[in-house]
PDB file of C-alpha atoms in Angstrom:
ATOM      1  CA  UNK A   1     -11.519 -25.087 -10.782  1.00 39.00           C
ATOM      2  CA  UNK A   2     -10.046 -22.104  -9.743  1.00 50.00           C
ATOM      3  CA  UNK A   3     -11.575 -22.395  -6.057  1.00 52.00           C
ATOM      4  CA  UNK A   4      -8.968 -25.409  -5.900  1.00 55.00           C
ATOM      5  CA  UNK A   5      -6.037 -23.443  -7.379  1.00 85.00           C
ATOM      6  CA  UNK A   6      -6.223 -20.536  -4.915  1.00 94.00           C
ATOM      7  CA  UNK A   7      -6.013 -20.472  -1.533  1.00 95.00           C
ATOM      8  CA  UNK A   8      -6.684 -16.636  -1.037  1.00 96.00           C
ATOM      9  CA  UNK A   9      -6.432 -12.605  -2.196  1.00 98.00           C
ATOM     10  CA  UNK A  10      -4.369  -9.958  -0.935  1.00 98.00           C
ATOM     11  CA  UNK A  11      -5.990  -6.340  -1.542  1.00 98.00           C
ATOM     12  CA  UNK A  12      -4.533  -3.078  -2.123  1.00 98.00           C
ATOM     13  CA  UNK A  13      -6.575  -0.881  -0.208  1.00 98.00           C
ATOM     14  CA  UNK A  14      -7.081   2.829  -1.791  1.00 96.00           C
ATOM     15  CA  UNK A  15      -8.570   2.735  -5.141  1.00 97.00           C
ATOM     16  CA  UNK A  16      -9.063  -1.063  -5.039  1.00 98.00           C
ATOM     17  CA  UNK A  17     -10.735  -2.582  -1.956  1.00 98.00           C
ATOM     18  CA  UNK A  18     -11.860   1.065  -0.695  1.00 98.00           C
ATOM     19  CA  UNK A  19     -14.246   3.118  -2.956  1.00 98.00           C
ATOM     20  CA  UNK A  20     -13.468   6.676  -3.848  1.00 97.00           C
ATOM     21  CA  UNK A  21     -14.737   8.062  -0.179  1.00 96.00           C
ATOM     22  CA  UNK A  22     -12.346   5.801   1.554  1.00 96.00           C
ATOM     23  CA  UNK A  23     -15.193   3.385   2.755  1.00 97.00           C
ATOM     24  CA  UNK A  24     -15.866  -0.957   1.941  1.00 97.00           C
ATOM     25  CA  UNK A  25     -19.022  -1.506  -0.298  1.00 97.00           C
ATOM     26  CA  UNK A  26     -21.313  -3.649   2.020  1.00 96.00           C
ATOM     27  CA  UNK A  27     -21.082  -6.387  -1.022  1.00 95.00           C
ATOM     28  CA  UNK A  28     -17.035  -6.264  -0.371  1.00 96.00           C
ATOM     29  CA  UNK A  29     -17.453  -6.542   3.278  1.00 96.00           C
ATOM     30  CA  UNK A  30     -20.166  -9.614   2.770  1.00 95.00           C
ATOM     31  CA  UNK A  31     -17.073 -10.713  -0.025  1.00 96.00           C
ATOM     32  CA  UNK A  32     -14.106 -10.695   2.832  1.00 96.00           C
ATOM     33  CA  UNK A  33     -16.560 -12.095   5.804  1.00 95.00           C
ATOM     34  CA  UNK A  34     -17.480 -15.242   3.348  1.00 94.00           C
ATOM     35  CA  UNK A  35     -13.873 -16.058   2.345  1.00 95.00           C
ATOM     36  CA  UNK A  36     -12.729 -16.013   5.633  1.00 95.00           C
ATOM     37  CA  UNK A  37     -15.347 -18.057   6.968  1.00 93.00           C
ATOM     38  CA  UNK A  38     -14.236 -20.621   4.242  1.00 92.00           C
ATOM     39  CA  UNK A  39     -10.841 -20.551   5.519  1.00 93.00           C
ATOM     40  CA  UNK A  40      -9.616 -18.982   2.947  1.00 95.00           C
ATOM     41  CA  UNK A  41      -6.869 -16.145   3.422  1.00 97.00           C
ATOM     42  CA  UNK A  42      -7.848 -12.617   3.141  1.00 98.00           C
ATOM     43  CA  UNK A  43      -4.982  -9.950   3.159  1.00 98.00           C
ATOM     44  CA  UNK A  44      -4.470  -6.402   3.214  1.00 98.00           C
ATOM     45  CA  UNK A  45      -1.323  -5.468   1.125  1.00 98.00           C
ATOM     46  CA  UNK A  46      -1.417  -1.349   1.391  1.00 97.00           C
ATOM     47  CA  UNK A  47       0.870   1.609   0.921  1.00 95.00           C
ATOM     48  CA  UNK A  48      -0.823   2.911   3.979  1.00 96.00           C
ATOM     49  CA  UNK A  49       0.297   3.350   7.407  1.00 96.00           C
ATOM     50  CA  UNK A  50      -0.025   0.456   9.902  1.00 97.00           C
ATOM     51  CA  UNK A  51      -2.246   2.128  11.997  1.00 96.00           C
ATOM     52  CA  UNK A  52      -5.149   2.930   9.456  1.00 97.00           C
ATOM     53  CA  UNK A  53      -4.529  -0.941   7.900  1.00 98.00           C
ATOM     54  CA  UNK A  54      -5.285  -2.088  11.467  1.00 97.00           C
ATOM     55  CA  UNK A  55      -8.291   0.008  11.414  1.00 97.00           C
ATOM     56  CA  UNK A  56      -9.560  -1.444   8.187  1.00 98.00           C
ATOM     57  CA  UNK A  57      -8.494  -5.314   8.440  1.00 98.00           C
ATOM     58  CA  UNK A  58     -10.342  -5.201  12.315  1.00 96.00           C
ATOM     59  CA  UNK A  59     -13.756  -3.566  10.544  1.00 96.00           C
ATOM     60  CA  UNK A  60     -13.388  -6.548   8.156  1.00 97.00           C
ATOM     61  CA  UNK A  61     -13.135  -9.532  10.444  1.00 96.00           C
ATOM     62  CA  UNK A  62      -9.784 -10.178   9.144  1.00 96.00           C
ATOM     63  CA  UNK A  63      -7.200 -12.315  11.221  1.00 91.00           C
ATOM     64  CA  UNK A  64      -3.841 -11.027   9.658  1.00 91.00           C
ATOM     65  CA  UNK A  65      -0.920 -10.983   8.451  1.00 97.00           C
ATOM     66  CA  UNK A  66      -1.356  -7.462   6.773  1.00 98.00           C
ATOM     67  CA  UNK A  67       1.407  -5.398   5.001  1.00 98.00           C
ATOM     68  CA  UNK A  68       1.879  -1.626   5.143  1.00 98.00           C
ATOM     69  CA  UNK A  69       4.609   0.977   4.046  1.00 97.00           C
ATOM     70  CA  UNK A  70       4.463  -0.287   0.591  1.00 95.00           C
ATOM     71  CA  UNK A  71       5.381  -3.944   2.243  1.00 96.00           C
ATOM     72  CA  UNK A  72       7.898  -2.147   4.247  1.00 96.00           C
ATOM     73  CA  UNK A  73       5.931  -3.258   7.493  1.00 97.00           C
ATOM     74  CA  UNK A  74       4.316  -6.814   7.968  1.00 98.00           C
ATOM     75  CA  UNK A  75       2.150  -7.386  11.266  1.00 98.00           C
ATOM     76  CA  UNK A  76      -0.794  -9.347  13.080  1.00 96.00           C
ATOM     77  CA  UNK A  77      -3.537  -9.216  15.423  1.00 94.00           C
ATOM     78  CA  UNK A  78      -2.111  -7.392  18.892  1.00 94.00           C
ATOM     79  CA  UNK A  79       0.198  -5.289  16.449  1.00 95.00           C
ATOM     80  CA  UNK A  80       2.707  -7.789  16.858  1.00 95.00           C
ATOM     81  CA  UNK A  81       5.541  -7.167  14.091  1.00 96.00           C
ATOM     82  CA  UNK A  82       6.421  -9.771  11.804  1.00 97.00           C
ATOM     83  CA  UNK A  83       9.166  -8.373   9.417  1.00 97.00           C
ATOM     84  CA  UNK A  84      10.079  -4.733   9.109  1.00 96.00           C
ATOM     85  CA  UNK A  85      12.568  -2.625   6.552  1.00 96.00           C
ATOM     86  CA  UNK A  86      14.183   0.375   7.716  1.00 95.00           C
ATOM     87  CA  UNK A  87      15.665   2.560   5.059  1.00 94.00           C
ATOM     88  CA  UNK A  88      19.527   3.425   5.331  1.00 91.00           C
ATOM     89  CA  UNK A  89      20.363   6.201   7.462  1.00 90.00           C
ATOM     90  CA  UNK A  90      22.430   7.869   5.849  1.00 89.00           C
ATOM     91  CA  UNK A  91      19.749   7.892   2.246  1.00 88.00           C
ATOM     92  CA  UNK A  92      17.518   8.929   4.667  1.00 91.00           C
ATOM     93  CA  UNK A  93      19.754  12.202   5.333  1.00 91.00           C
ATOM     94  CA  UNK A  94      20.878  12.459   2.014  1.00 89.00           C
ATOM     95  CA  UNK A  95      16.814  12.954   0.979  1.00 90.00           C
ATOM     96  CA  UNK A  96      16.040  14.997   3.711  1.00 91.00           C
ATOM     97  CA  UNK A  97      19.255  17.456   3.396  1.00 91.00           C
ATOM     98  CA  UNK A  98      17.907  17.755  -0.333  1.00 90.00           C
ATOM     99  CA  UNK A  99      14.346  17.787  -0.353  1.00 91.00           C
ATOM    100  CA  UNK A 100      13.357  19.057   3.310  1.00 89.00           C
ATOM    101  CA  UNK A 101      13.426  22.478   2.424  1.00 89.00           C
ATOM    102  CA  UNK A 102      11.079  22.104  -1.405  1.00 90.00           C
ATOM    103  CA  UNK A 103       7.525  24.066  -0.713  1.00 89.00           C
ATOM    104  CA  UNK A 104       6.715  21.741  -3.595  1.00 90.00           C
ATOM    105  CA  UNK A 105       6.947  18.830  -1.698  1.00 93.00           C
ATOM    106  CA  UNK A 106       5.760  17.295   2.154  1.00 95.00           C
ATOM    107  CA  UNK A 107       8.187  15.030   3.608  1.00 95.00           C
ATOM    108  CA  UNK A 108       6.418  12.269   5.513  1.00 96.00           C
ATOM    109  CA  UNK A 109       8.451   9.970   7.339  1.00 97.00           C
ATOM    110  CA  UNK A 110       7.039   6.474   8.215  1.00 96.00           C
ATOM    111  CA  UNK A 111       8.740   4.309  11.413  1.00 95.00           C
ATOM    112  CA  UNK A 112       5.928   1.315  12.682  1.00 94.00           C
ATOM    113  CA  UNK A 113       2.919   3.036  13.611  1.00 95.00           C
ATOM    114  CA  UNK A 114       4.865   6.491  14.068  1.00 95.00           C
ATOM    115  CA  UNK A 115       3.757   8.631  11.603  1.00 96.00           C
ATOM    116  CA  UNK A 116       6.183  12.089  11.167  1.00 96.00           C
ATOM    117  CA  UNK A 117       5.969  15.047   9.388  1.00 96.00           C
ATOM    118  CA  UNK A 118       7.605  18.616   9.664  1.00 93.00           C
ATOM    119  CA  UNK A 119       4.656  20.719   9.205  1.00 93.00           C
ATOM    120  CA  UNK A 120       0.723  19.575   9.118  1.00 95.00           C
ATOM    121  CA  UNK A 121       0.680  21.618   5.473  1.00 95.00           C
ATOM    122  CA  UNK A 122      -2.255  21.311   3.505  1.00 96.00           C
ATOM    123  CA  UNK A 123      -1.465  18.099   1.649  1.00 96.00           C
ATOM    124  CA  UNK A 124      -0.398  16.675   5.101  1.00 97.00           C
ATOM    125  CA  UNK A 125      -4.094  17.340   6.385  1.00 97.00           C
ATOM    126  CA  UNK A 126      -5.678  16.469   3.208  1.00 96.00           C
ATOM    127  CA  UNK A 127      -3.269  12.612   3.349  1.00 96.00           C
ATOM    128  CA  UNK A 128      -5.208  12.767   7.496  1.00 97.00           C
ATOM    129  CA  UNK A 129      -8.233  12.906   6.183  1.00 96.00           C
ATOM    130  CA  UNK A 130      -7.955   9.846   4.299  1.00 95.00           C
ATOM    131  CA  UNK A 131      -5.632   7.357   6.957  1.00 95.00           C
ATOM    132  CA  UNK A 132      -7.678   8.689   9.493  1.00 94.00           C
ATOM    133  CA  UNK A 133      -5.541   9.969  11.944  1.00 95.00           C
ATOM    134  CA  UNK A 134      -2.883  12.772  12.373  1.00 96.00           C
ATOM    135  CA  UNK A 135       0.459  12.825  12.168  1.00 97.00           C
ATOM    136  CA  UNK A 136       3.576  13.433  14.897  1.00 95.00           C
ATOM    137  CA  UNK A 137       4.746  17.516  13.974  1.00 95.00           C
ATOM    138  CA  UNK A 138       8.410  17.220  14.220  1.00 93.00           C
ATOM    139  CA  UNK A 139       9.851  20.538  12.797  1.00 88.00           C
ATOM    140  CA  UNK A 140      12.727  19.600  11.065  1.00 83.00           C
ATOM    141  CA  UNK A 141      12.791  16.013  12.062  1.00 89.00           C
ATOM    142  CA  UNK A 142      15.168  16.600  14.907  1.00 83.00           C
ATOM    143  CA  UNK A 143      14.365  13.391  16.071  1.00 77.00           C
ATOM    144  CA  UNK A 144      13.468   9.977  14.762  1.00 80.00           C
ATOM    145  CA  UNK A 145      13.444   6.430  14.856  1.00 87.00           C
ATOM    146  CA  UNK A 146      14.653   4.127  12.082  1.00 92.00           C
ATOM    147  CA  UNK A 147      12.569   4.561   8.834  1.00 95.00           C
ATOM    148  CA  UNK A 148      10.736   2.148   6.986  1.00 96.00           C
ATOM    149  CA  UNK A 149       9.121   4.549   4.147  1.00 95.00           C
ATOM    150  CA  UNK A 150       9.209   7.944   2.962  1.00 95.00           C
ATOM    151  CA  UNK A 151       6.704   9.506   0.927  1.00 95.00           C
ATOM    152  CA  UNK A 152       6.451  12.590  -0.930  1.00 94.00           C
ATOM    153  CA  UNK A 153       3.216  14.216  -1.818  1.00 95.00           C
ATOM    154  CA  UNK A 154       3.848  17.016  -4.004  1.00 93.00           C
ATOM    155  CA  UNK A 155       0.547  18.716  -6.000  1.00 91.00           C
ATOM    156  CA  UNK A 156      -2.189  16.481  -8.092  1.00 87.00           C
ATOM    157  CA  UNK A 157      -0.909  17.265 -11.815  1.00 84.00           C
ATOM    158  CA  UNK A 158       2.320  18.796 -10.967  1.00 82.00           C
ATOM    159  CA  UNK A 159       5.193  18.503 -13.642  1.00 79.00           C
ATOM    160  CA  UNK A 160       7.198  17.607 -10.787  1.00 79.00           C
ATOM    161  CA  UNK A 161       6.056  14.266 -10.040  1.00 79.00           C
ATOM    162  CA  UNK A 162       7.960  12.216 -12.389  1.00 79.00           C
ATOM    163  CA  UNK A 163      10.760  14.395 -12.186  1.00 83.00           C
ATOM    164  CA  UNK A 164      11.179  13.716  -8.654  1.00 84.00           C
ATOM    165  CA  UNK A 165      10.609   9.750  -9.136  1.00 81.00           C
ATOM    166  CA  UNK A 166      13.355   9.775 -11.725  1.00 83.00           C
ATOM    167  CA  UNK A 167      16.089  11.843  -9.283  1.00 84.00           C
ATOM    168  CA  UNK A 168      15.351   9.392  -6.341  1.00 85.00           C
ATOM    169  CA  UNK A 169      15.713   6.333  -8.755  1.00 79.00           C
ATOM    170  CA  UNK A 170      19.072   7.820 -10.299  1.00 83.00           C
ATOM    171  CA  UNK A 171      20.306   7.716  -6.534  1.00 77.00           C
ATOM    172  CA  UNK A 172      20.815   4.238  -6.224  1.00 66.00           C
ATOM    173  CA  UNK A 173      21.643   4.348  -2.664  1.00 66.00           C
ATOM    174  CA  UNK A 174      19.299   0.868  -1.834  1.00 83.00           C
ATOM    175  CA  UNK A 175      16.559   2.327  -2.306  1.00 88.00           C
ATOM    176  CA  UNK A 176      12.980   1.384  -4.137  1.00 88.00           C
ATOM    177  CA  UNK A 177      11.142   4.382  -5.666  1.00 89.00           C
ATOM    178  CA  UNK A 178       7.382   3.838  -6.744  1.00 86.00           C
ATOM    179  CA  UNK A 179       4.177   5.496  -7.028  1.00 84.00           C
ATOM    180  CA  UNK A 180       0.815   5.017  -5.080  1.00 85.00           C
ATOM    181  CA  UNK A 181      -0.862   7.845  -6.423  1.00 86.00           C
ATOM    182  CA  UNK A 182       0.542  10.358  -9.593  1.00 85.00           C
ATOM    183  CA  UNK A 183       1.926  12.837  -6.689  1.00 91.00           C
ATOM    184  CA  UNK A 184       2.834  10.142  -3.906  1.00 92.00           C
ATOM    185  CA  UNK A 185       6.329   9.297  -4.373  1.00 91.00           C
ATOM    186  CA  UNK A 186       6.897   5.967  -2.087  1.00 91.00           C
ATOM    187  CA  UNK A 187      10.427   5.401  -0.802  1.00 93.00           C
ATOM    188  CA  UNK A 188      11.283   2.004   0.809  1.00 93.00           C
ATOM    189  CA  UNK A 189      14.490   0.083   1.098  1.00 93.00           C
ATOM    190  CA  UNK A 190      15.306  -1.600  -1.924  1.00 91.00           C
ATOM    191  CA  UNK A 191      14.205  -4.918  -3.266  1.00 91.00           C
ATOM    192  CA  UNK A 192      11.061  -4.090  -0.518  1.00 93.00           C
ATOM    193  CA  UNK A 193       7.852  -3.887  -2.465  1.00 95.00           C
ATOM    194  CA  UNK A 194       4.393  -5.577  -2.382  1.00 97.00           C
ATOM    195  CA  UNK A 195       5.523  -8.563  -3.931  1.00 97.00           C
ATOM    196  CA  UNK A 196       7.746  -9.389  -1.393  1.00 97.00           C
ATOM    197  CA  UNK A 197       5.339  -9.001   1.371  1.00 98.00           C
ATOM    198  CA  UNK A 198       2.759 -10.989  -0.244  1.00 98.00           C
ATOM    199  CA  UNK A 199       5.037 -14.042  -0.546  1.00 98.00           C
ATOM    200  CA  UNK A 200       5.947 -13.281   3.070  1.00 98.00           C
ATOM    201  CA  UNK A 201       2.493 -13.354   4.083  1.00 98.00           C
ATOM    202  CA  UNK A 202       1.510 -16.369   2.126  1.00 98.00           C
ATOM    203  CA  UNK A 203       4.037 -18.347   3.271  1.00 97.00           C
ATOM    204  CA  UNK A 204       3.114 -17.344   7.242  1.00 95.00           C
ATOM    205  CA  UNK A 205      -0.034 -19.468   6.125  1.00 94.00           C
ATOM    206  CA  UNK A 206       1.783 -22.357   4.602  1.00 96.00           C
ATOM    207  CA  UNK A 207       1.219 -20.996   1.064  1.00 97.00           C
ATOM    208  CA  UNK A 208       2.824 -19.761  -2.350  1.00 97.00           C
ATOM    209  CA  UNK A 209       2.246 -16.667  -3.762  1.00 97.00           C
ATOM    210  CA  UNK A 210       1.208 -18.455  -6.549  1.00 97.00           C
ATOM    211  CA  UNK A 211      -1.968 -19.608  -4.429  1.00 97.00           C
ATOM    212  CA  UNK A 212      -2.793 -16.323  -4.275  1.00 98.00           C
ATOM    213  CA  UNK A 213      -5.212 -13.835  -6.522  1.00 98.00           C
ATOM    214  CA  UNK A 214      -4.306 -10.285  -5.954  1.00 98.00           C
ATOM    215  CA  UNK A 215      -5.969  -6.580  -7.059  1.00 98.00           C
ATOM    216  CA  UNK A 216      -4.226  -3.128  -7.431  1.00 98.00           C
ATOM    217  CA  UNK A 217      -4.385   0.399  -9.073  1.00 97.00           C
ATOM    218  CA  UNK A 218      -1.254   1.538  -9.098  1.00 94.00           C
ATOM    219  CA  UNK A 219       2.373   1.506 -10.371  1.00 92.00           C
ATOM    220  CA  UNK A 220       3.644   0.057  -7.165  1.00 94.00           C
ATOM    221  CA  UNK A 221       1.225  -3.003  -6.847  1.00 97.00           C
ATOM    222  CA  UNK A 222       3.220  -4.176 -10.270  1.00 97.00           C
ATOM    223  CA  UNK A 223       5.105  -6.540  -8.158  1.00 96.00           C
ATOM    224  CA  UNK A 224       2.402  -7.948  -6.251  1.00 98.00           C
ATOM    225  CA  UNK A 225       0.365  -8.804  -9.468  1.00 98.00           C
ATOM    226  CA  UNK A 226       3.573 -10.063 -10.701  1.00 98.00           C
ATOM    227  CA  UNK A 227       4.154 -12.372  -7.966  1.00 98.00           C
ATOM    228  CA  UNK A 228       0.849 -13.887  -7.719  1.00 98.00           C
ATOM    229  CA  UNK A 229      -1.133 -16.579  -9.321  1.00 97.00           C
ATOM    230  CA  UNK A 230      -4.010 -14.574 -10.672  1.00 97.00           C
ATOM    231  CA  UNK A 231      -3.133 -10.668 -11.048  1.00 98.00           C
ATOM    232  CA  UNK A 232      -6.006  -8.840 -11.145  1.00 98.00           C
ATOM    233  CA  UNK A 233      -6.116  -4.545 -11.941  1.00 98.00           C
ATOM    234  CA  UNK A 234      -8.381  -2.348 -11.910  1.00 98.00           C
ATOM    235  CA  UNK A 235     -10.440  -0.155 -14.666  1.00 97.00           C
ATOM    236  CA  UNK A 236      -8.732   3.301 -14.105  1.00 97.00           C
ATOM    237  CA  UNK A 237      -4.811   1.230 -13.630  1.00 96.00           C
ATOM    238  CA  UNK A 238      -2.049   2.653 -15.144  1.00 94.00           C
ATOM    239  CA  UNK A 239      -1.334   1.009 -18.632  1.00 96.00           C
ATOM    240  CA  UNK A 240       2.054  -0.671 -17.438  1.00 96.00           C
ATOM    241  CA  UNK A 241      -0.194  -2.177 -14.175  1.00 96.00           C
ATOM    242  CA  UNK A 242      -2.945  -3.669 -16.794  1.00 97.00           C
ATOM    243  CA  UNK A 243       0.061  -5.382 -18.648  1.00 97.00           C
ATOM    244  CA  UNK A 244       0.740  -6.857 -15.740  1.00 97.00           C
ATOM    245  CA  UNK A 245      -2.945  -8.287 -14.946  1.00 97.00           C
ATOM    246  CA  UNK A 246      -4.843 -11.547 -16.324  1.00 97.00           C
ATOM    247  CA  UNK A 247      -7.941  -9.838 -15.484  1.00 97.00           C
ATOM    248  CA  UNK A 248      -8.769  -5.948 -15.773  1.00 98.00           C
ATOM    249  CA  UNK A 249     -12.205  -5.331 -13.918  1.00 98.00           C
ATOM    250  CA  UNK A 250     -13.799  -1.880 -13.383  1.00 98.00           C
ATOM    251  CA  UNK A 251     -14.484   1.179 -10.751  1.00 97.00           C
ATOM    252  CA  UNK A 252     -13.689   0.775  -6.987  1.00 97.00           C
ATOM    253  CA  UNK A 253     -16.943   2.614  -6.508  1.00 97.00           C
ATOM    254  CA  UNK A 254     -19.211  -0.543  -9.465  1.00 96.00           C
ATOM    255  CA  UNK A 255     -18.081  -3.821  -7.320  1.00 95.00           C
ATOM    256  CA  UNK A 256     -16.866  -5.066 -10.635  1.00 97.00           C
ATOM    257  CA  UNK A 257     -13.781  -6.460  -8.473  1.00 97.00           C
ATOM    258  CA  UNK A 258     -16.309  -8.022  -6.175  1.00 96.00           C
ATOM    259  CA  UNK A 259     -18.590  -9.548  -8.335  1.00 96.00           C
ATOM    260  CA  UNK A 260     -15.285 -10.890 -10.719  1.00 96.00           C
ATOM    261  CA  UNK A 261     -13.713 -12.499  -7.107  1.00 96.00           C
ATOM    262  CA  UNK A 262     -17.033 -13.869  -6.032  1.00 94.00           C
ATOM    263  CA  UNK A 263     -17.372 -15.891  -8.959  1.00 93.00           C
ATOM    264  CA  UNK A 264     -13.729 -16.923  -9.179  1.00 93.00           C
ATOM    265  CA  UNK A 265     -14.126 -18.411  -6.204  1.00 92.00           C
ATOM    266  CA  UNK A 266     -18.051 -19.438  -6.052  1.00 85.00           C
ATOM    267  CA  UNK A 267     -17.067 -22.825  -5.325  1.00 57.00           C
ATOM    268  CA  UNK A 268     -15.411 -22.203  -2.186  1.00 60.00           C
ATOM    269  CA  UNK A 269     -18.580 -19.778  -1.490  1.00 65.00           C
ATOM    270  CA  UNK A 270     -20.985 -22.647  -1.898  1.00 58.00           C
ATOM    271  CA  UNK A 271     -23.442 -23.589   1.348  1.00 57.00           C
TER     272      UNK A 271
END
């Protein structure tokens, strides 16, 4: 039944389709490889850069679209751009005038597959380690393209964190504030989010987002799950994300959310 209701899933990738050291389970590589091979629509829906999304959907078989910068940034195979949000300029100076200066926080500025910072700080290196490649050191940020995310990383557990998300929201100057992470602060322009690119992406396919079954861990995959047909979160999820979800699995690092998609769509998986 529900192989003939949905035509796909769209993955978040950190904390969801990765496992806690960043790599894919061989039984959620064996998952994505039998979908596609069905024809069915596999997508990558990340906060992440476009660069280490690439990296991920081409060790996966996968044939694109993809979504990075928190939806910002929608692309295919080749890097060819489908849709991309830039941030205003002047929000963007507004942020940086305020906030480029805080030791608490590192500025990273996000334009395509640019990837900008002012200084490669310790939280800079330690975000590196995980995307897989460096940044651009700009000191100051003296120059730059347009912007399709900002993020600020300030320290795991800091009583910062949420005061920092609730300043940006209070700005209101077009603007979407969420969080990937308790200490990444996303910034994209607003009414951008991972809902939006998974509708965008289904419909490049000649589907709904209501076709769709989609998995996240964090507060800004609440649109996504919202948008789809099947919303699916997992174990360790914020509360307001598992309000969100039909279906609340496990670990990243148990295959709980491969086992629970493999038999969703066993059917479909059927020699």
């Amino acid at each position: 039944m529900v192989s003939a209701s949905f035509r796909g899933v769209a993955f978040d990738l950190d904390g969801t389709l990765l496992r806690s050291d960043h790599s894919v389970s061989p039984e959620m590589r064996s998952l994505c490889s039998a979908l596609t091979g069905q024809g069915l629509l596999v997508t990558l829906i990340s906060s992440r850069p476009p660069r280490s999304v690439e990296q991920i959907a081409g060790s996966l078989g996968l044939q694109g679209p993809w979504a990075a910068l928190n939806g910002a940034f929608i692309f295919g195979p080749g890097r060819t751009m489908l849709d991309r949000s830039s941030l205003p300029e002047a929000t963007v100076e507004h942020i940086l005038a305020r906030y480029g200066r805080d030791e608490r926080i590192s500025l990273n500025l996000y334009a395509g597959f640019d990837w900008i910072v002012q200084a490669a700080d310790r939280r800079v290196r330690a975000e590196a380690d995980i995307v897989g490649f460096p940044p651009t050191v700009d000191a100051g940020f003296s120059s730059r393209p347009a912007i399709e995310k900002l993020l600020m990383i300030t320290d795991e557990g800091s009583s910062d964190n949420v005061r920092l998300a609730e300043e940006l929201a209070a700005l209101d100057d077009g603007i979407a504030v969420a969080r990937s992470k308790d200490n990444y602060i996303e910034i994209t322009r607003s009414k951008i989010d991972k809902g939006r690119a998974l509708a965008f992406i289904a419909e490049r396919r000649g589907l709904s987002a209501r076709e769709m079954i989609a998995a996240g861990d964090g507060e800004n995959d609440i649109p996504m799950l919202k948008a789809c047909g099947l919303p699916i979160a997992m174990g360790h999820s914020p509360q307001p994300l598992k309000q969100a979800a039909e279906l609340v699995v496990g670990s990243n690092d148990d295959d709980s959310l491969t086992d629970a998609i493999g038999r969703l769509f066993r059917a479909a998986l059927a020699p």
